[in-house]
PDB file of C-alpha atoms in Angstrom:
ATOM      1  CA  VAL A   1       2.962 -34.805  35.733  1.00 43.00           C
ATOM      2  CA  PRO A   2       2.294 -31.073  36.252  1.00 49.00           C
ATOM      3  CA  ASP A   3      -1.234 -30.087  35.333  1.00 48.00           C
ATOM      4  CA  SER A   4      -0.015 -26.955  33.524  1.00 47.00           C
ATOM      5  CA  LYS A   5       1.561 -29.059  30.759  1.00 47.00           C
ATOM      6  CA  CYS A   6      -1.518 -31.122  29.976  1.00 47.00           C
ATOM      7  CA  LEU A   7      -4.087 -30.234  27.351  1.00 52.00           C
ATOM      8  CA  ASP A   8      -6.797 -32.409  28.925  1.00 54.00           C
ATOM      9  CA  ASP A   9      -7.316 -34.010  32.320  1.00 57.00           C
ATOM     10  CA  LYS A  10      -4.177 -35.135  34.078  1.00 56.00           C
ATOM     11  CA  PRO A  11      -3.212 -38.610  32.796  1.00 54.00           C
ATOM     12  CA  PRO A  12      -1.906 -41.444  34.962  1.00 57.00           C
ATOM     13  CA  THR A  13       1.535 -40.645  36.329  1.00 58.00           C
ATOM     14  CA  SER A  14       2.924 -43.604  34.412  1.00 56.00           C
ATOM     15  CA  ARG A  15       2.173 -41.869  31.052  1.00 53.00           C
ATOM     16  CA  ALA A  16       4.079 -38.838  29.761  1.00 52.00           C
ATOM     17  CA  CYS A  17       2.150 -35.712  28.851  1.00 54.00           C
ATOM     18  CA  ASN A  18       3.089 -33.641  25.779  1.00 52.00           C
ATOM     19  CA  LEU A  19       6.533 -35.029  25.053  1.00 53.00           C
ATOM     20  CA  ASN A  20       7.132 -32.373  22.340  1.00 55.00           C
ATOM     21  CA  LEU A  21       6.350 -29.341  24.474  1.00 59.00           C
ATOM     22  CA  CYS A  22       9.487 -27.394  23.517  1.00 74.00           C
ATOM     23  CA  VAL A  23       9.867 -28.388  19.864  1.00 84.00           C
ATOM     24  CA  ASP A  24       9.915 -25.305  17.583  1.00 88.00           C
ATOM     25  CA  TRP A  25       8.005 -26.598  14.572  1.00 91.00           C
ATOM     26  CA  LYS A  26       8.705 -25.038  11.168  1.00 95.00           C
ATOM     27  CA  LEU A  27       6.435 -22.031  10.597  1.00 96.00           C
ATOM     28  CA  SER A  28       4.273 -21.605   7.504  1.00 95.00           C
ATOM     29  CA  LEU A  29       1.842 -18.824   6.570  1.00 95.00           C
ATOM     30  CA  LEU A  30      -1.692 -19.902   5.689  1.00 96.00           C
ATOM     31  CA  SER A  31      -3.320 -16.522   5.029  1.00 95.00           C
ATOM     32  CA  PRO A  32      -3.610 -13.921   3.620  1.00 95.00           C
ATOM     33  CA  ALA A  33      -2.883 -15.003   0.075  1.00 94.00           C
ATOM     34  CA  SER A  34       0.145 -13.660  -1.757  1.00 91.00           C
ATOM     35  CA  SER A  35      -0.537 -10.455  -3.752  1.00 92.00           C
ATOM     36  CA  ALA A  36      -3.937  -9.994  -2.068  1.00 95.00           C
ATOM     37  CA  LEU A  37      -5.374  -6.465  -2.279  1.00 95.00           C
ATOM     38  CA  PHE A  38      -6.570  -4.651   0.870  1.00 96.00           C
ATOM     39  CA  GLN A  39      -7.597  -1.078   1.538  1.00 95.00           C
ATOM     40  CA  ALA A  40      -6.062   0.966   4.329  1.00 95.00           C
ATOM     41  CA  GLY A  41      -8.293   0.809   7.416  1.00 95.00           C
ATOM     42  CA  SER A  42      -9.588  -2.701   6.726  1.00 95.00           C
ATOM     43  CA  GLU A  43      -9.065  -5.736   8.960  1.00 96.00           C
ATOM     44  CA  ILE A  44      -7.389  -8.914   7.775  1.00 95.00           C
ATOM     45  CA  GLU A  45      -6.878 -12.270   9.460  1.00 96.00           C
ATOM     46  CA  ILE A  46      -3.315 -13.568   9.515  1.00 96.00           C
ATOM     47  CA  THR A  47      -3.085 -17.321  10.086  1.00 96.00           C
ATOM     48  CA  TRP A  48      -0.110 -19.656  10.369  1.00 96.00           C
ATOM     49  CA  GLN A  49       0.963 -23.015  11.702  1.00 95.00           C
ATOM     50  CA  GLY A  50       4.105 -24.186  13.470  1.00 94.00           C
ATOM     51  CA  GLY A  51       6.263 -22.574  16.138  1.00 92.00           C
ATOM     52  CA  THR A  52       6.549 -23.560  19.792  1.00 90.00           C
ATOM     53  CA  LEU A  53       3.508 -24.775  21.711  1.00 85.00           C
ATOM     54  CA  TYR A  54       2.665 -22.229  24.450  1.00 85.00           C
ATOM     55  CA  GLY A  55       5.283 -19.943  22.879  1.00 91.00           C
ATOM     56  CA  GLN A  56       5.054 -16.618  21.078  1.00 93.00           C
ATOM     57  CA  VAL A  57       5.574 -15.294  17.576  1.00 94.00           C
ATOM     58  CA  SER A  58       6.348 -11.898  16.097  1.00 94.00           C
ATOM     59  CA  ILE A  59       4.330 -10.638  13.101  1.00 95.00           C
ATOM     60  CA  GLN A  60       6.114  -8.095  10.944  1.00 95.00           C
ATOM     61  CA  VAL A  61       5.641  -6.183   7.694  1.00 96.00           C
ATOM     62  CA  GLN A  62       8.105  -4.610   5.288  1.00 95.00           C
ATOM     63  CA  GLN A  63       7.257  -2.060   2.602  1.00 94.00           C
ATOM     64  CA  VAL A  64       8.999  -3.028  -0.633  1.00 95.00           C
ATOM     65  CA  ARG A  65       7.333  -0.680  -3.130  1.00 93.00           C
ATOM     66  CA  ILE A  66       6.103   2.921  -2.911  1.00 91.00           C
ATOM     67  CA  GLY A  67       2.630   2.896  -4.412  1.00 90.00           C
ATOM     68  CA  ILE A  68       1.027  -0.234  -5.805  1.00 91.00           C
ATOM     69  CA  SER A  69       2.732   0.255  -9.176  1.00 88.00           C
ATOM     70  CA  GLY A  70       5.421   2.684  -8.038  1.00 83.00           C
ATOM     71  CA  LEU A  71       9.119   2.523  -7.317  1.00 85.00           C
ATOM     72  CA  THR A  72      10.714  -0.537  -5.736  1.00 90.00           C
ATOM     73  CA  LEU A  73      12.628   0.391  -2.619  1.00 89.00           C
ATOM     74  CA  ASP A  74      16.382  -0.004  -2.590  1.00 88.00           C
ATOM     75  CA  ASP A  75      17.691  -2.743  -0.297  1.00 86.00           C
ATOM     76  CA  SER A  76      19.193  -0.097   1.989  1.00 83.00           C
ATOM     77  CA  LYS A  77      15.677   1.267   2.632  1.00 85.00           C
ATOM     78  CA  LEU A  78      14.087  -2.077   3.545  1.00 92.00           C
ATOM     79  CA  ALA A  79      13.224  -2.747   7.186  1.00 92.00           C
ATOM     80  CA  TRP A  80      10.890  -5.109   9.031  1.00 94.00           C
ATOM     81  CA  THR A  81       8.621  -3.346  11.497  1.00 92.00           C
ATOM     82  CA  GLN A  82       5.671  -4.033  13.817  1.00 87.00           C
ATOM     83  CA  SER A  83       4.487  -1.206  16.061  1.00 85.00           C
ATOM     84  CA  GLU A  84       4.774   1.420  13.316  1.00 88.00           C
ATOM     85  CA  TYR A  85       1.883  -0.286  11.533  1.00 91.00           C
ATOM     86  CA  GLY A  86      -0.150  -1.437  14.525  1.00 88.00           C
ATOM     87  CA  LEU A  87       1.366  -4.877  15.042  1.00 91.00           C
ATOM     88  CA  PRO A  88       2.448  -5.966  18.554  1.00 84.00           C
ATOM     89  CA  ASP A  89       6.033  -7.041  19.179  1.00 86.00           C
ATOM     90  CA  PHE A  90       4.912 -10.540  20.191  1.00 91.00           C
ATOM     91  CA  VAL A  91       1.620 -12.462  20.338  1.00 92.00           C
ATOM     92  CA  ASN A  92       0.807 -15.870  21.777  1.00 93.00           C
ATOM     93  CA  ASN A  93       1.253 -18.641  19.265  1.00 93.00           C
ATOM     94  CA  THR A  94      -2.464 -19.303  18.734  1.00 93.00           C
ATOM     95  CA  GLY A  95      -2.170 -19.618  14.948  1.00 94.00           C
ATOM     96  CA  SER A  96      -4.147 -16.463  14.108  1.00 95.00           C
ATOM     97  CA  PHE A  97      -4.132 -12.701  14.573  1.00 95.00           C
ATOM     98  CA  ASN A  98      -6.502  -9.997  13.301  1.00 96.00           C
ATOM     99  CA  TRP A  99      -4.619  -6.985  11.980  1.00 95.00           C
ATOM    100  CA  THR A 100      -6.353  -3.651  11.396  1.00 95.00           C
ATOM    101  CA  ILE A 101      -4.341  -1.918   8.688  1.00 96.00           C
ATOM    102  CA  PRO A 102      -3.710   1.708   9.757  1.00 94.00           C
ATOM    103  CA  SER A 103      -5.776   4.214   7.790  1.00 93.00           C
ATOM    104  CA  ASP A 104      -2.688   6.393   7.306  1.00 92.00           C
ATOM    105  CA  ILE A 105      -0.383   3.643   6.052  1.00 94.00           C
ATOM    106  CA  PRO A 106       1.462   4.615   2.857  1.00 93.00           C
ATOM    107  CA  SER A 107       0.012   3.024  -0.249  1.00 94.00           C
ATOM    108  CA  GLY A 108       2.301   0.314  -1.590  1.00 94.00           C
ATOM    109  CA  ARG A 109       3.320  -3.325  -1.529  1.00 95.00           C
ATOM    110  CA  TYR A 110       4.243  -5.037   1.724  1.00 96.00           C
ATOM    111  CA  LEU A 111       5.842  -8.335   2.623  1.00 96.00           C
ATOM    112  CA  LEU A 112       4.503 -10.129   5.698  1.00 96.00           C
ATOM    113  CA  ARG A 113       6.325 -12.590   7.913  1.00 95.00           C
ATOM    114  CA  VAL A 114       5.823 -14.562  11.131  1.00 96.00           C
ATOM    115  CA  VAL A 115       8.916 -15.188  13.287  1.00 95.00           C
ATOM    116  CA  SER A 116       9.247 -17.656  16.146  1.00 94.00           C
ATOM    117  CA  GLY A 117       9.855 -16.074  19.537  1.00 91.00           C
ATOM    118  CA  SER A 118      12.166 -18.982  20.389  1.00 89.00           C
ATOM    119  CA  ASP A 119      14.323 -19.017  17.262  1.00 91.00           C
ATOM    120  CA  GLU A 120      14.517 -16.084  14.831  1.00 92.00           C
ATOM    121  CA  SER A 121      15.742 -18.380  12.067  1.00 94.00           C
ATOM    122  CA  ASN A 122      12.345 -20.110  12.135  1.00 95.00           C
ATOM    123  CA  GLN A 123      10.182 -17.772  10.090  1.00 95.00           C
ATOM    124  CA  ALA A 124       7.584 -17.800   7.323  1.00 95.00           C
ATOM    125  CA  VAL A 125       7.531 -15.017   4.702  1.00 95.00           C
ATOM    126  CA  LEU A 126       4.710 -14.294   2.264  1.00 94.00           C
ATOM    127  CA  GLN A 127       5.826 -15.322  -1.218  1.00 91.00           C
ATOM    128  CA  ASP A 128       4.557 -12.171  -2.955  1.00 93.00           C
ATOM    129  CA  PRO A 129       3.870  -8.800  -1.279  1.00 95.00           C
ATOM    130  CA  LEU A 130       0.404  -7.689  -0.215  1.00 95.00           C
ATOM    131  CA  ARG A 131      -1.033  -4.745  -2.136  1.00 96.00           C
ATOM    132  CA  ILE A 132      -2.294  -2.119   0.296  1.00 95.00           C
ATOM    133  CA  GLN A 133      -4.364   0.599  -1.336  1.00 95.00           C
ATOM    134  CA  ALA A 134      -4.412   4.057   0.255  1.00 94.00           C
ATOM    135  CA  THR A 135      -4.474   7.657  -0.885  1.00 91.00           C
ATOM    136  CA  LYS A 136      -1.386   9.063  -2.535  1.00 88.00           C
ATOM    137  CA  GLN A 137      -0.276  12.269  -4.197  1.00 84.00           C
ATOM    138  CA  TYR A 138      -0.326  12.814  -7.948  1.00 81.00           C
ATOM    139  CA  SER A 139       0.930  15.731 -10.032  1.00 76.00           C
ATOM    140  CA  LEU A 140      -0.790  16.792 -13.253  1.00 74.00           C
ATOM    141  CA  MET A 141       0.842  18.921 -15.913  1.00 70.00           C
ATOM    142  CA  ALA A 142      -0.881  20.674 -18.842  1.00 66.00           C
ATOM    143  CA  ILE A 143       1.278  21.557 -21.847  1.00 65.00           C
ATOM    144  CA  PRO A 144      -0.200  23.656 -24.710  1.00 59.00           C
ATOM    145  CA  THR A 145       0.966  22.367 -28.078  1.00 56.00           C
ATOM    146  CA  PHE A 146      -0.717  24.629 -30.661  1.00 53.00           C
ATOM    147  CA  PRO A 147       1.256  27.663 -31.963  1.00 47.00           C
ATOM    148  CA  GLY A 148       0.185  30.830 -30.209  1.00 46.00           C
ATOM    149  CA  SER A 149      -1.438  29.003 -27.314  1.00 44.00           C
ATOM    150  CA  PHE A 150       1.388  29.585 -24.844  1.00 40.00           C
ATOM    151  CA  GLY A 151       0.222  31.670 -21.957  1.00 44.00           C
ATOM    152  CA  SER A 152      -3.439  30.756 -22.435  1.00 46.00           C
ATOM    153  CA  VAL A 153      -3.489  27.529 -20.439  1.00 46.00           C
ATOM    154  CA  GLY A 154      -4.465  29.294 -17.238  1.00 46.00           C
ATOM    155  CA  THR A 155      -7.592  30.805 -18.775  1.00 48.00           C
ATOM    156  CA  PHE A 156      -9.825  27.764 -19.110  1.00 50.00           C
ATOM    157  CA  ALA A 157     -13.029  28.069 -17.127  1.00 49.00           C
ATOM    158  CA  SER A 158     -13.489  24.455 -16.134  1.00 57.00           C
ATOM    159  CA  LEU A 159     -11.580  21.230 -16.302  1.00 64.00           C
ATOM    160  CA  ASN A 160     -12.413  17.563 -15.817  1.00 72.00           C
ATOM    161  CA  VAL A 161      -9.704  14.907 -15.743  1.00 77.00           C
ATOM    162  CA  VAL A 162     -10.257  11.182 -15.343  1.00 82.00           C
ATOM    163  CA  MET A 163      -7.286   8.931 -14.674  1.00 83.00           C
ATOM    164  CA  VAL A 164      -8.078   5.385 -15.752  1.00 87.00           C
ATOM    165  CA  GLY A 165      -6.060   2.914 -13.697  1.00 88.00           C
ATOM    166  CA  ALA A 166      -5.666  -0.836 -13.348  1.00 91.00           C
ATOM    167  CA  LEU A 167      -7.534  -0.719 -10.006  1.00 90.00           C
ATOM    168  CA  GLY A 168     -10.184   1.884 -10.843  1.00 89.00           C
ATOM    169  CA  ASN A 169     -10.577   5.515 -11.851  1.00 87.00           C
ATOM    170  CA  ALA A 170      -9.865   8.827 -10.160  1.00 83.00           C
ATOM    171  CA  SER A 171     -11.882  11.821 -11.330  1.00 79.00           C
ATOM    172  CA  LEU A 172     -11.139  15.489 -10.715  1.00 69.00           C
ATOM    173  CA  ASP A 173     -13.361  18.472 -11.475  1.00 63.00           C
ATOM    174  CA  THR A 174     -12.643  22.138 -11.103  1.00 58.00           C
ATOM    175  CA  ASP A 175     -14.453  25.312 -12.119  1.00 45.00           C
ATOM    176  CA  THR A 176     -11.365  27.462 -11.603  1.00 39.00           C
ATOM    177  CA  ASP A 177      -7.722  27.082 -12.522  1.00 41.00           C
ATOM    178  CA  THR A 178      -6.997  25.078  -9.368  1.00 42.00           C
ATOM    179  CA  ILE A 179      -7.133  21.375  -8.585  1.00 40.00           C
ATOM    180  CA  ALA A 180      -6.819  20.614  -4.881  1.00 40.00           C
ATOM    181  CA  GLY A 181      -4.701  23.704  -4.441  1.00 42.00           C
ATOM    182  CA  PRO A 182      -3.293  26.568  -6.521  1.00 45.00           C
ATOM    183  CA  SER A 183      -1.787  25.804  -9.887  1.00 48.00           C
ATOM    184  CA  ILE A 184       1.913  26.312 -10.438  1.00 47.00           C
ATOM    185  CA  ASN A 185       2.998  28.311 -13.488  1.00 49.00           C
ATOM    186  CA  LYS A 186       5.888  26.433 -15.097  1.00 49.00           C
ATOM    187  CA  GLY A 187       6.489  29.045 -17.796  1.00 50.00           C
ATOM    188  CA  LYS A 188       5.605  29.081 -21.518  1.00 56.00           C
ATOM    189  CA  GLY A 189       1.986  28.314 -20.676  1.00 58.00           C
ATOM    190  CA  VAL A 190       2.751  25.054 -18.871  1.00 64.00           C
ATOM    191  CA  LYS A 191       0.797  24.603 -15.640  1.00 65.00           C
ATOM    192  CA  ALA A 192       0.872  21.883 -12.988  1.00 68.00           C
ATOM    193  CA  TRP A 193      -1.352  20.816 -10.119  1.00 70.00           C
ATOM    194  CA  SER A 194      -0.990  18.468  -7.163  1.00 73.00           C
ATOM    195  CA  MET A 195      -3.794  16.341  -5.793  1.00 76.00           C
ATOM    196  CA  ARG A 196      -4.428  13.383  -3.516  1.00 83.00           C
ATOM    197  CA  ALA A 197      -6.496  10.437  -4.688  1.00 86.00           C
ATOM    198  CA  LEU A 198      -6.898   6.728  -4.020  1.00 89.00           C
ATOM    199  CA  ASP A 199      -4.026   4.736  -5.491  1.00 91.00           C
ATOM    200  CA  ILE A 200      -5.422   3.267  -8.727  1.00 89.00           C
ATOM    201  CA  GLY A 201      -2.312   1.304  -9.642  1.00 89.00           C
ATOM    202  CA  GLU A 202      -0.837   1.550 -13.108  1.00 89.00           C
ATOM    203  CA  ILE A 203      -2.313   4.486 -15.044  1.00 85.00           C
ATOM    204  CA  LEU A 204      -3.644   3.150 -18.333  1.00 87.00           C
ATOM    205  CA  SER A 205      -5.051   6.315 -19.940  1.00 84.00           C
ATOM    206  CA  LEU A 206      -6.242   9.872 -19.343  1.00 80.00           C
ATOM    207  CA  GLU A 207      -9.536  11.429 -20.322  1.00 77.00           C
ATOM    208  CA  TYR A 208     -10.096  15.163 -20.070  1.00 71.00           C
ATOM    209  CA  ARG A 209     -12.472  17.954 -21.020  1.00 64.00           C
ATOM    210  CA  GLU A 210     -11.908  21.695 -20.763  1.00 58.00           C
ATOM    211  CA  GLU A 211     -14.044  24.785 -21.410  1.00 51.00           C
ATOM    212  CA  PHE A 212     -12.089  27.893 -22.328  1.00 43.00           C
ATOM    213  CA  LEU A 213     -13.026  31.464 -21.545  1.00 37.00           C
ATOM    214  CA  LEU A 214     -13.853  33.740 -24.498  1.00 31.00           C
ATOM    215  CA  GLU A 215     -10.555  35.611 -24.343  1.00 31.00           C
ATOM    216  CA  CYS A 216      -8.621  32.430 -25.107  1.00 30.00           C
ATOM    217  CA  PHE A 217      -6.677  32.189 -28.317  1.00 30.00           C
ATOM    218  CA  LEU A 218      -9.007  30.891 -31.007  1.00 30.00           C
ATOM    219  CA  GLY A 219      -8.396  27.209 -31.644  1.00 31.00           C
ATOM    220  CA  SER A 220      -6.010  26.791 -28.766  1.00 32.00           C
ATOM    221  CA  SER A 221      -6.264  23.610 -26.768  1.00 35.00           C
ATOM    222  CA  VAL A 222      -4.447  21.571 -24.200  1.00 36.00           C
ATOM    223  CA  GLU A 223      -3.369  18.514 -26.106  1.00 36.00           C
ATOM    224  CA  LYS A 224      -0.708  16.951 -23.931  1.00 37.00           C
ATOM    225  CA  TRP A 225      -1.033  15.797 -20.336  1.00 41.00           C
ATOM    226  CA  GLY A 226       1.524  14.348 -17.984  1.00 43.00           C
ATOM    227  CA  ILE A 227       0.883  12.442 -14.766  1.00 47.00           C
ATOM    228  CA  ASP A 228       3.584  11.997 -12.157  1.00 49.00           C
ATOM    229  CA  GLU A 229       3.175   9.890  -9.047  1.00 54.00           C
ATOM    230  CA  ASP A 230       4.965  11.901  -6.387  1.00 48.00           C
ATOM    231  CA  SER A 231       7.205   9.653  -4.302  1.00 40.00           C
ATOM    232  CA  PRO A 232      10.094  10.220  -1.907  1.00 39.00           C
ATOM    233  CA  SER A 233      13.537   9.597  -3.330  1.00 33.00           C
ATOM    234  CA  VAL A 234      14.802   6.067  -2.973  1.00 31.00           C
TER     235      VAL A 234
END
């Protein structure tokens, strides 16, 4: 009996060693848990069981949603990938692999699967996508609603906006009429800003405070806010 096929010391030649060497056992994922939340840049342990002894497996991810609470990708946009997100094409079937999530990975929801290197039909897919939290772009829009206030939106001296989300808050302060870049005049007093912040999931409410300059129209105020989560078309 060849030594290379024995897990322990070589047995007597009259006894077979590892009769099931080439069986491709059904794969199953043990961790991480479905719907688990991880931040970009963190390390997670992926564990599984099954596959071929002494064989290899492929570990792949697939983004299925843009942003944690954003748009679901159309089927035509779905694709399994490895190297794009720091996963090797194949790893030895040891039952575990530590994956460092790239710091620049797009925020969103990702399926995870392990595929046998011997038989692609033998694979284990996470039941519910992982939630990977990263920075994303938001757009804010201020719309004056009082009569006579059009044109005065750009004259406030300072502004504080807090977005309250399901996964935390994002706060923005400015002492000029810019937030992470110049404001965009939309006409009729409407102004918009773009900013990047940690993905806070579903936006539950907005809190804001503004201080107007003296030349502002008396009693004018910014009463309506809109938040858009900028995403590529799908």
